[in-house]
Coordinates of C-alpha atoms and ligand atoms in Angstrom, one line a residue:
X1 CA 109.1 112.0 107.5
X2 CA 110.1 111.9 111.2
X3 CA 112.4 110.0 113.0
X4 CA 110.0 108.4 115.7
X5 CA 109.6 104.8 115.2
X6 CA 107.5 103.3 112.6
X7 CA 104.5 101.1 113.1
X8 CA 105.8 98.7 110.9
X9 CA 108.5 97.8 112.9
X10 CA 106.6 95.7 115.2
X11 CA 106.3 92.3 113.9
X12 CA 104.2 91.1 117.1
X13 CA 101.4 92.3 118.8
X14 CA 103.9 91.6 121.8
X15 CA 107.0 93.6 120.5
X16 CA 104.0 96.5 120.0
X17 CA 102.6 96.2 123.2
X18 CA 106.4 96.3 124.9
X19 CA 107.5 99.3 122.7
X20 CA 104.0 101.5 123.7
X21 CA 104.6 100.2 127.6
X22 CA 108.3 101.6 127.0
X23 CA 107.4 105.3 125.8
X24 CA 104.4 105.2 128.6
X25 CA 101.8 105.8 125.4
X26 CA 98.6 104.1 127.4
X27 CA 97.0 102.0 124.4
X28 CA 95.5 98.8 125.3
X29 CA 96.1 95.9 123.0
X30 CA 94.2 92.0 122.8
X31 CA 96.2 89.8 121.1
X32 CA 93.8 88.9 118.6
X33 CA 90.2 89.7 118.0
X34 CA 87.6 86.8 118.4
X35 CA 85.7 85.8 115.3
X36 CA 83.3 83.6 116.9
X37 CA 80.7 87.1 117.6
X38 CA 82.2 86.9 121.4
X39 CA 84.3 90.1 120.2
X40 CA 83.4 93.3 121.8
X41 CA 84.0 95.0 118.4
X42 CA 80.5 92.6 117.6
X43 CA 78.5 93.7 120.0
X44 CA 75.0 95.6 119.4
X45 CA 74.1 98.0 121.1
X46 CA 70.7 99.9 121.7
X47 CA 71.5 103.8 120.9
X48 CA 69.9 106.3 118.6
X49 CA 66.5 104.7 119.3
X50 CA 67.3 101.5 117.9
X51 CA 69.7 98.8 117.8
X52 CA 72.8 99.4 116.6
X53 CA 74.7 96.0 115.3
X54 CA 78.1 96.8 116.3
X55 CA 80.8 98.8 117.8
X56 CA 82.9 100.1 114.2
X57 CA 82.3 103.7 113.0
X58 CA 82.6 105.7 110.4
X59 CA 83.9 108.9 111.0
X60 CA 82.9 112.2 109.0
X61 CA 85.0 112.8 106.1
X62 CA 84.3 115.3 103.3
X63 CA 85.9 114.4 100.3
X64 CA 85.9 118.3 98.4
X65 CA 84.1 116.7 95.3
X66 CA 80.1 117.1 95.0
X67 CA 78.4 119.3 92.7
X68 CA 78.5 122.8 92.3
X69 CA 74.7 122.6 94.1
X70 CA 76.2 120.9 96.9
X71 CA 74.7 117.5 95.9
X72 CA 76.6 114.2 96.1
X73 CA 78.7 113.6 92.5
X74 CA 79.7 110.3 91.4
X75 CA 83.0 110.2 93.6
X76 CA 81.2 110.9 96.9
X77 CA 78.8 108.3 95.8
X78 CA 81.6 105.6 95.6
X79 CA 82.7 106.5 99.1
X80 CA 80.0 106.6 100.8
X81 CA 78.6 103.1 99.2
X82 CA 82.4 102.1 100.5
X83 CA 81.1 103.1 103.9
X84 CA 78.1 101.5 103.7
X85 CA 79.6 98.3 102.9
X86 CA 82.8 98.5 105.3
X87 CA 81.0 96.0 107.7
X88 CA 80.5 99.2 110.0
X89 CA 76.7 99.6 111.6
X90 CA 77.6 103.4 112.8
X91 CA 77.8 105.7 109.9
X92 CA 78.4 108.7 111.8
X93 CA 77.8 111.4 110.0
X94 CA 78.8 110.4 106.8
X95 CA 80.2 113.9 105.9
X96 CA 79.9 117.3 106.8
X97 CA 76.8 118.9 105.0
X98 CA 76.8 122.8 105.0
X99 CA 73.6 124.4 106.1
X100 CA 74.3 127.3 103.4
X101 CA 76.5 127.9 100.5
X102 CA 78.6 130.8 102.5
X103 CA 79.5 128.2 105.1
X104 CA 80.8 125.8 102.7
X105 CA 84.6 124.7 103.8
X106 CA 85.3 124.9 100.0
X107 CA 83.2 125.1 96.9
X108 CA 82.6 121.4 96.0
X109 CA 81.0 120.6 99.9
X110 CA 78.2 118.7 100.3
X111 CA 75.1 121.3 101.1
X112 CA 72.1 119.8 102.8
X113 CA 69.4 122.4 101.5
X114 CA 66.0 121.9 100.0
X115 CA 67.5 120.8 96.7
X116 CA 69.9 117.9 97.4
X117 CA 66.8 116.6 99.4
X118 CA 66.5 114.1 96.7
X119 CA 70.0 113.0 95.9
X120 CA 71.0 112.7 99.3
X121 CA 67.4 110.4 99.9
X122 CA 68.5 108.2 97.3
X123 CA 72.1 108.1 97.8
X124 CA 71.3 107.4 101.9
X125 CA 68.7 104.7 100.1
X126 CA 71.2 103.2 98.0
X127 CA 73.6 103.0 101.1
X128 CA 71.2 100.8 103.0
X129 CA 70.5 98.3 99.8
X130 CA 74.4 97.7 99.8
X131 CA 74.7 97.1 103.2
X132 CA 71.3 94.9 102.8
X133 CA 72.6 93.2 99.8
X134 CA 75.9 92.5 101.9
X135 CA 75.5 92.0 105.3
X136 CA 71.8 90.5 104.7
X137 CA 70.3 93.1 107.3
X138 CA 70.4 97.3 107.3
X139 CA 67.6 97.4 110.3
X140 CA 70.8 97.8 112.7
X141 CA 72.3 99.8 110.8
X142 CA 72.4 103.6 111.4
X143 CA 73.4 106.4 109.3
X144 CA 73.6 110.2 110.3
X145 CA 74.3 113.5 108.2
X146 CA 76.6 116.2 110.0
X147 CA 75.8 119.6 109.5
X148 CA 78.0 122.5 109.4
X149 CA 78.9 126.0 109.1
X150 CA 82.3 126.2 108.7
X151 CA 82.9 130.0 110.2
X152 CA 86.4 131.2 110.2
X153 CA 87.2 128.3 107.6
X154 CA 84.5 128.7 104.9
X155 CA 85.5 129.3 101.4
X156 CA 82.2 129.2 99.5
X157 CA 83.5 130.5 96.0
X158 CA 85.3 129.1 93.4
X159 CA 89.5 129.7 93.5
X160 CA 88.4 128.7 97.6
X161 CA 89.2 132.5 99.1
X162 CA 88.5 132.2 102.1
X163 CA 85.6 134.1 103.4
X164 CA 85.6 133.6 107.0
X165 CA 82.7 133.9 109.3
X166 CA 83.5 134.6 112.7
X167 CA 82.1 134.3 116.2
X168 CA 84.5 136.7 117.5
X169 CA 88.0 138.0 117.3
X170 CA 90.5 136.0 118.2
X171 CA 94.1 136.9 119.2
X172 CA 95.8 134.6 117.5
X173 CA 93.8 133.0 115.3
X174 CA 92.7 136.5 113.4
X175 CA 96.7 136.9 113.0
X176 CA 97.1 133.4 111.9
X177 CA 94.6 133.3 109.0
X178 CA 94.3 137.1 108.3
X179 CA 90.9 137.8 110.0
X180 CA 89.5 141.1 110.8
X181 CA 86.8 142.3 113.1
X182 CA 84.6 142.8 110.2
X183 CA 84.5 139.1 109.9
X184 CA 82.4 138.7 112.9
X185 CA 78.9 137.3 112.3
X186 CA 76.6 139.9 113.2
X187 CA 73.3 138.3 115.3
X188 CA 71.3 139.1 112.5
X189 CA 73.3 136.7 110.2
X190 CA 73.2 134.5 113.0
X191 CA 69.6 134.5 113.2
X192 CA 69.4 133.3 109.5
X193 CA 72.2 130.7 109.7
X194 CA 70.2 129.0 113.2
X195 CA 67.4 129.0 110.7
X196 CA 69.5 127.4 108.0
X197 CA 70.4 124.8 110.7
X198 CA 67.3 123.6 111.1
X199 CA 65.8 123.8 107.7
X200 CA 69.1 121.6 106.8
X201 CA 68.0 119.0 109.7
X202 CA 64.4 119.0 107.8
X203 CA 66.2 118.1 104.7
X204 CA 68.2 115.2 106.4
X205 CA 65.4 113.6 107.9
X206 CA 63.0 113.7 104.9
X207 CA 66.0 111.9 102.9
X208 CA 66.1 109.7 105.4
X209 CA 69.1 109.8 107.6
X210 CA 68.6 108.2 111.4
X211 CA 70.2 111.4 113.1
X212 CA 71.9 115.0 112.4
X213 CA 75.1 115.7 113.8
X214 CA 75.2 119.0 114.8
X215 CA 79.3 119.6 114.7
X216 CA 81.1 121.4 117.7
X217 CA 84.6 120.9 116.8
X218 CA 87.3 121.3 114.6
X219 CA 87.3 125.6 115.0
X220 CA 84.2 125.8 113.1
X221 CA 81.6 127.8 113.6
X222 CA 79.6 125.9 116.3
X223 CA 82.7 125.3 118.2
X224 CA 83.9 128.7 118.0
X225 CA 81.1 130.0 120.1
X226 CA 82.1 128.0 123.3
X227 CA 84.7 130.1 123.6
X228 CA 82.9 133.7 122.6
X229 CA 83.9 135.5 126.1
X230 CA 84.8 138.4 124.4
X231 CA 82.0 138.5 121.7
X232 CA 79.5 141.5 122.9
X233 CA 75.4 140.8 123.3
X234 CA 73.4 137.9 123.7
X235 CA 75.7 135.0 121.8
X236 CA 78.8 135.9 124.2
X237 CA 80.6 136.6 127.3
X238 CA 78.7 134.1 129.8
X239 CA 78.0 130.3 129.7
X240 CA 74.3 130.8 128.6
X241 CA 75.1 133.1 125.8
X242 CA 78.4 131.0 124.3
X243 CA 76.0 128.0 123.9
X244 CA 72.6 130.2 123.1
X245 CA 73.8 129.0 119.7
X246 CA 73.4 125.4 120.0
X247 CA 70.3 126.1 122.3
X248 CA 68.4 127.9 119.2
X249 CA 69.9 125.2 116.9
X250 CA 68.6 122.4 119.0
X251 CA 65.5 123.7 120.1
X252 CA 64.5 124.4 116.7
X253 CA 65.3 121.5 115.4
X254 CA 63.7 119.7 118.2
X255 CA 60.3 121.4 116.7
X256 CA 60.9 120.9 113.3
X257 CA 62.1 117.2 113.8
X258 CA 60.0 115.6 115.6
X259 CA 61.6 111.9 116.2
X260 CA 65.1 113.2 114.5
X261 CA 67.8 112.2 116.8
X262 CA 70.5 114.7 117.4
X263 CA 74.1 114.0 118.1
X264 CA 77.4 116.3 118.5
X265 CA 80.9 116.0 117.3
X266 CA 82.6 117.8 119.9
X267 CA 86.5 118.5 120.1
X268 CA 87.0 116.9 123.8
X269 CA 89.8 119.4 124.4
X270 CA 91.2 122.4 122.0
X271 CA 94.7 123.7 121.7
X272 CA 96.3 126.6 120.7
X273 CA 97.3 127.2 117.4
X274 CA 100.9 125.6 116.2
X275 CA 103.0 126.8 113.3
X276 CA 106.0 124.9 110.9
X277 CA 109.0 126.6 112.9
X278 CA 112.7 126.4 111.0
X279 CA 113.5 123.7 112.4
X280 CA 110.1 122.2 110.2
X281 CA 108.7 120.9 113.6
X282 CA 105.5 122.5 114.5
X283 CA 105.5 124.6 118.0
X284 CA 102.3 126.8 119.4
X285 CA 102.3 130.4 118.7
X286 CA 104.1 132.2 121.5
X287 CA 101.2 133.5 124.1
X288 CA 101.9 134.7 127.4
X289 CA 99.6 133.3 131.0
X290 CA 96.6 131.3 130.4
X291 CA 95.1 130.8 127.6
X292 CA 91.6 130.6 128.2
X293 CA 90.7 130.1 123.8
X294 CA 91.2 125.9 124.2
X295 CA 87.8 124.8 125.4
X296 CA 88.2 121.7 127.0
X297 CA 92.1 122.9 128.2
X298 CA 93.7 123.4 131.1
X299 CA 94.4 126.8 130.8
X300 CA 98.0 126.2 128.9
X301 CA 96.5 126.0 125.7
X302 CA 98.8 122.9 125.6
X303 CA 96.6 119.8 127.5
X304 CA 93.3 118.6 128.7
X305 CA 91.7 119.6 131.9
X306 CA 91.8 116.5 133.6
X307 CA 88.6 117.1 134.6
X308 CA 87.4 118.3 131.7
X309 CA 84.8 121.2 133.4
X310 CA 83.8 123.1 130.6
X311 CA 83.4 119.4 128.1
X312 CA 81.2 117.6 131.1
X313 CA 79.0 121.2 131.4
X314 CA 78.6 120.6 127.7
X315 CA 77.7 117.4 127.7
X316 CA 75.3 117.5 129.8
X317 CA 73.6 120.4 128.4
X318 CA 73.6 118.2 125.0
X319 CA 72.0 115.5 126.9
X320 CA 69.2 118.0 127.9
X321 CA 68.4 118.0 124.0
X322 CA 68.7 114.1 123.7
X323 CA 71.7 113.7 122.4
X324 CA 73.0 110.3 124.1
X325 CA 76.1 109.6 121.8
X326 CA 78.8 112.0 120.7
X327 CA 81.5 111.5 118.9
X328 CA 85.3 113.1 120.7
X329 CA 87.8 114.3 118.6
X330 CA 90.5 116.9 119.3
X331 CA 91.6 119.7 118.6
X332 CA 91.7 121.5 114.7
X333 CA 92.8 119.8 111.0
X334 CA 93.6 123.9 110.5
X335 CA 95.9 124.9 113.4
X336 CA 96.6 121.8 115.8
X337 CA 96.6 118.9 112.9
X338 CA 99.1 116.6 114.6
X339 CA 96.6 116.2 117.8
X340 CA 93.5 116.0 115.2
X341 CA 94.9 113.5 112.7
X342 CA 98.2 112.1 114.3
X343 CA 100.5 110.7 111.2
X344 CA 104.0 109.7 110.3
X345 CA 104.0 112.0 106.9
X346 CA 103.4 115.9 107.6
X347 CA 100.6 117.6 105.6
X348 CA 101.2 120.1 103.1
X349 CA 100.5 122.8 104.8
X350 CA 101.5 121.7 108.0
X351 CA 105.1 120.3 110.2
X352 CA 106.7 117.7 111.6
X353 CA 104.8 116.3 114.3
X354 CA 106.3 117.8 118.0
X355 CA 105.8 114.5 119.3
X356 CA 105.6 111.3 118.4
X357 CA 102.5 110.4 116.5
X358 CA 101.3 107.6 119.0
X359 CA 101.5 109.7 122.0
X360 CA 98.7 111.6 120.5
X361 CA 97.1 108.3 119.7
X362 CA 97.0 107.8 123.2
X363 CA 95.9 111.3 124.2
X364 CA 92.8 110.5 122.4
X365 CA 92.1 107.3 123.5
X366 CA 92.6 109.1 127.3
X367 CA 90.4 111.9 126.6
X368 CA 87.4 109.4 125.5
X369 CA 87.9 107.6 128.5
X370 CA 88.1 110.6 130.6
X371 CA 85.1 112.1 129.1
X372 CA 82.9 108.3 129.5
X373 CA 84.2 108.3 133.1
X374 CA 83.2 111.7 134.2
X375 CA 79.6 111.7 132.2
X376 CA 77.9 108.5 133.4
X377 CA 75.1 107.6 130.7
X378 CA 77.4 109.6 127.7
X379 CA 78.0 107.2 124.6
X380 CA 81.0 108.2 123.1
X381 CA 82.3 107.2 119.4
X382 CA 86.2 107.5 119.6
X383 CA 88.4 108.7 116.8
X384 CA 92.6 109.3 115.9
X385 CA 92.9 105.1 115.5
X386 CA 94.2 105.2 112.2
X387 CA 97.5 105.7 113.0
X388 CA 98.0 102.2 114.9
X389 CA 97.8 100.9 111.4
X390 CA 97.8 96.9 111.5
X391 CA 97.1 97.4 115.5
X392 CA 94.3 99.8 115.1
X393 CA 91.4 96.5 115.4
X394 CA 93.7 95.0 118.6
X395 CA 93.2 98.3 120.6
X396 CA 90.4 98.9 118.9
X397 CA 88.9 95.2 120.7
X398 CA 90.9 96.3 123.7
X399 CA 89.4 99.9 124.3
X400 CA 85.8 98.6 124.1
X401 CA 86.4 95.4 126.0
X402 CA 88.1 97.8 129.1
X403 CA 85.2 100.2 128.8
X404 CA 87.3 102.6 127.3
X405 CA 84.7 103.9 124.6
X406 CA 81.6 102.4 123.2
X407 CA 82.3 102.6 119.3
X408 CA 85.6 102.5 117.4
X409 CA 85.5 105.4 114.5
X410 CA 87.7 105.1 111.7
X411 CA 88.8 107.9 109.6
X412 CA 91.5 107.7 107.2
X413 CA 91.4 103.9 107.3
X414 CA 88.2 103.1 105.7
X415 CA 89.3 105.8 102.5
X416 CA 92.0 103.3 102.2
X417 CA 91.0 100.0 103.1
X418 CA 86.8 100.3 103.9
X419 CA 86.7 96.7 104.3
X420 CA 89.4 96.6 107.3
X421 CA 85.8 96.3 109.8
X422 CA 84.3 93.4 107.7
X423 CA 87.4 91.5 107.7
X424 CA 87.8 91.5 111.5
X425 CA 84.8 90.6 112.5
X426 CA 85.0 87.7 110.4
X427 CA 88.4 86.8 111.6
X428 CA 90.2 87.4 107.9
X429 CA 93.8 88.4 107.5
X430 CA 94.4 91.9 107.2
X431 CA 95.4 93.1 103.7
X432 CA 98.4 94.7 104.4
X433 CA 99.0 96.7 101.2
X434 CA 95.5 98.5 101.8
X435 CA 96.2 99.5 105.7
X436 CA 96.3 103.7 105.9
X437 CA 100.2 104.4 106.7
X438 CA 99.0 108.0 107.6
X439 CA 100.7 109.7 104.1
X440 CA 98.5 112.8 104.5
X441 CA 97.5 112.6 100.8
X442 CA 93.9 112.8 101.1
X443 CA 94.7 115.9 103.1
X444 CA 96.9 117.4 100.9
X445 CA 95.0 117.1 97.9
X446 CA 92.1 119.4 98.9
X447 CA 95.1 121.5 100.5
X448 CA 96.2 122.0 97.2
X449 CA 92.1 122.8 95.8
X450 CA 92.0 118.7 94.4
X451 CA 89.3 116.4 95.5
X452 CA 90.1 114.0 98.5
X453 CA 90.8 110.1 98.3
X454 CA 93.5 108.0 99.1
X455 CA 95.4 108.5 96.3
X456 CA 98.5 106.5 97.5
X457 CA 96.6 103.3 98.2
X458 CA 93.3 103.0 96.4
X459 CA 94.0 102.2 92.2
X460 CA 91.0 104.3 91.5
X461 CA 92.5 107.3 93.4
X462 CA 96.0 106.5 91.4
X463 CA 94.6 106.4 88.4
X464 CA 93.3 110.4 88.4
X465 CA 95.3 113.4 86.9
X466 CA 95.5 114.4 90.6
X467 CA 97.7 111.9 92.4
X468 CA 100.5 114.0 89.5
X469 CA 99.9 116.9 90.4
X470 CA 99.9 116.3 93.7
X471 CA 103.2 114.8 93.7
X472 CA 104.0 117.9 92.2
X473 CA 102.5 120.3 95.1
X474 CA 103.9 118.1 98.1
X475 CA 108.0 118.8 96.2
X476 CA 106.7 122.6 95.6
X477 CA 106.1 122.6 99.5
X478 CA 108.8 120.7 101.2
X479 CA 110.8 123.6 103.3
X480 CA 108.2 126.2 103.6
X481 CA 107.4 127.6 106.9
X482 CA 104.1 128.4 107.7
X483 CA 102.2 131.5 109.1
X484 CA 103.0 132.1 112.9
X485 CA 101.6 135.7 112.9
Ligands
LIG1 C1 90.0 113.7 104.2 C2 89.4 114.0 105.6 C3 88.2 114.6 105.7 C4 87.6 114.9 106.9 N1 86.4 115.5 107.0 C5 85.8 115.6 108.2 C6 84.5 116.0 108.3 O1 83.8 116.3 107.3 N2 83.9 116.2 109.5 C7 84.6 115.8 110.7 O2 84.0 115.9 111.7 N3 85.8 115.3 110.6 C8 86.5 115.2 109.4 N4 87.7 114.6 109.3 C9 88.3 114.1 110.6 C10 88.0 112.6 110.7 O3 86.7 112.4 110.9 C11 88.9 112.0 111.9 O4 88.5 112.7 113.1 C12 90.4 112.1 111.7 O5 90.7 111.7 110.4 C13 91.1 111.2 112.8 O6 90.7 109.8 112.7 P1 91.6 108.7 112.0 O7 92.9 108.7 112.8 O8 90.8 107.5 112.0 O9 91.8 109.2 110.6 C14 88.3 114.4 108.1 C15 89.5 113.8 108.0 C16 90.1 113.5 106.7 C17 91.4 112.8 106.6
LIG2 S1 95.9 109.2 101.5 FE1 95.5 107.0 102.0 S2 97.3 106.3 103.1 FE2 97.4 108.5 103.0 S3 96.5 109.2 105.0 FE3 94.9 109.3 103.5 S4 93.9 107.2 103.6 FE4 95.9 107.1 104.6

């Protein structure tokens, strides 16, 4: 664990607020969130053709346990029903679907494909009776699918090889995960996984989901091609042919769909990739000049473009499609995991965080705001909150009450404790053994080929063979370095 200060030192919202104001790590904080419905956290808001009945969301999160056909098991069932009834009216995305079994992150993904139609209709049915059932009303509520194709990260097969898929050869990354040019999607392939795309947006629609998420982050495929200036032929090299792929994607979906809203997860700004040095700490692979591989980045491969060029060209080429809301994240769980999911505990397979975990906090809350400020219209779901722990609903209230970012997503925190959004809005104490202290086990767990769940906090998650044996992995791993080159 590292040395910066914990969280849970800060008995007050005051001593909090004092601390962040001392290290300069820009998080607004209210000292309490209003339970009377004047919150902005309560607020509806009209998005995604509808109302929407407040400003929580649920971020994506795979949990590496469907069925071998890619349709939801009984443990993905439990969390999304958690979801469902979190008190959140933004499901965003629920988790990443793959559009085809060779761009599955890892054999037990979700697939949205013509036969999880059903179970994914009933399971997004079920969803919408809890939340009915619970919070009297599901018309404001709105749930989305993402779909992927997780490129250089897939690992379709069982023992989770990884077969990577490409969109070009890239100098550090290739040398970081042991690709070769042969691994670079050919257009034909891409042809049939555009087409996959949007037969996997049929799918989602006829089961029932408000909206697809058509991902752009995270190094996966999608996100990849933004940064394809060196890939020859028509899906590379200029601005028109790094986001052809979105443009077929979008375009056909827009056919397919009809009424099917469309959003993005997009990766606000990218960095280059880091490594576990000796000294355990994670540092960026050396590179020499600018680095011109971190869309969103200012050249150093280190920070955001302030103003944020190549993100606002996106953007508004998104908006061209109708997308209105996106949701910003940063960087990549594989190669920049501190910026992604800032934490105390290091993952696995990853370091000790090069700076302190709430600076990165703050970098995300800066890049939403950024990203609001410099696209007027853009609504923008904002993510890396975990991590302020018993403060995440005060900044949480404070970012959308300064205009900051128009929803609140949580990640790790609802796998812990789903009902942390319910409990705020109704002005109930938080239940302090359930808040997300940023372990990294539901990280580690699929690290180490196990399903995901927060097996630290959560007694059903306890319970399983797997919180053992990963016990066991996480000692087996203390110490090693990981690949620079
Ligand atoms: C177990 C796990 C699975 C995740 N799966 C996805 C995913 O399927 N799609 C995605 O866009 N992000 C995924 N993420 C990233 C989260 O959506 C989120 O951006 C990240 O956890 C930071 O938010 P937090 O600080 O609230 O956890 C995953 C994160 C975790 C911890
Ligand atoms: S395993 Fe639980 S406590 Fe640990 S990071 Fe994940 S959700 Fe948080």
């Amino acid at each position: 664990m590292s040395n910066y200060r914990k969280v849970t030192e800060f008995k007050t919202v005051a001593d909090f607020r004092e601390y962040l104001a001392q290290e300069n790590f820009l998080i607004p904080l209210v000292d309490s969130v209003p339970s009377d419905g004047s919150a902005a956290l309560a607020q509806p808001i009209k998005a995604m053709g509808q109302t929407i009945g407040n400003r929580w969301a649920i971020l994506p999160m795979e949990g590496w346990d469907c069925l071998p056909d890619g349709s939801p098991s009984e443990f993905t069932r439990r969390r999304w029903l958690n979801f469902a009834t979190s008190g959140a009216k933004l499901i965003y995305g629920t988790e990443a679907a793959a559009v085809m079994h060779s761009g599955r992150s890892n054999p037990r993904q979700l697939m949205a494909v013509p036969g999880t139609t059903k179970a994914l209709q009933n399971l997004c049915r079920e969803m919408r009776q809890r939340h009915r059932e619970k919070f009297a009303d599901d018309e404001d509520l709105c749930i989305g699918l993402q779909l992927t194709h997780s490129g250089r990260f897939s690992h379709p097969n069982q023992d989770a090889i990884l077969e990577p898929v490409t969109a070009y050869s890239h100098p550090l990354l290739d040398r970081k995960f042991g690709n070769s040019p042969a691994d670079v999607v050919s257009d034909e392939e891409l042809a049939e996984i555009i087409s996959c795309f949007i037969t996997a947006a049929k799918v989602a629609q006829e089961a029932g989901f408000d909206f697809v998420d058509f991902k752009h982050a995270h190094g996966y495929l999608g996100h990849e091609f933004l940064t394809a200036y060196d890939r020859p032929g028509p899906y590379g090299g200029s601005w028109e042919n790094r986001t052809r792929f979105f443009r077929e994607v979008a375009e056909g979906i827009r056919k397919a769909c009809p009424g099917l809203k469309l959003s993005a997860r997009l990766s606000i700004f990218d960095l280059m990739p880091f490594y576990k040095g000796e000294d355990e700490v994670g540092h960026p692979m050396p590179w020499g000049g600018n680095y011109p591989y971190a869309f969103g980045g200012d050249g150093s491969g280190l920070a955001m473009d302030p103003e944020l060029q190549d993100t606002c060209a996106f953007v508004r080429l998104l908006q061209e499609y109708g997308v209105e809301l996106i949701c910003g994240t940063i960087g990549s769980p594989y190669y920049s995991v501190h910026a992604q999911r800032p934490a105390y505990y290091p993952v696995s397979d990853g370091y000790q965080m090069p700076e302190h975990p709430l600076f990165h906090v703050a970098r995300h809350l800066a890049a939403v705001k950024r990203l609001r400020e410099k696209c007027p219209g853009l609504l923008v779901v904002g993510s890396g909150y975990t991590c302020l722990q018993e403060y995440l609903p005060n900044a949480a209230e404070a970012a959308l009450a300064n205009d900051w970012t128009d929803f609140v997503g949580i990640g790790r925190m609802v796998l812990s404790y789903p009902d942390i959004c319910a409990d705020t809005l109704a002005g109930r104490p938080l239940q302090r053994q359930r808040i997300c202290r940023t372990f990294g086990d539901c990280t580690n767990a699929p690290r180490n080929g196990m399903i995901s769940g927060c097996f630290p906090l959560d007694d059903f998650y306890k319970r399983l063979p797997e919180a053992a044996r990963l016990r066991e992995c996480k000692r087996a791993a203390q110490g090693k370095p990981t690949k620079q080159e």
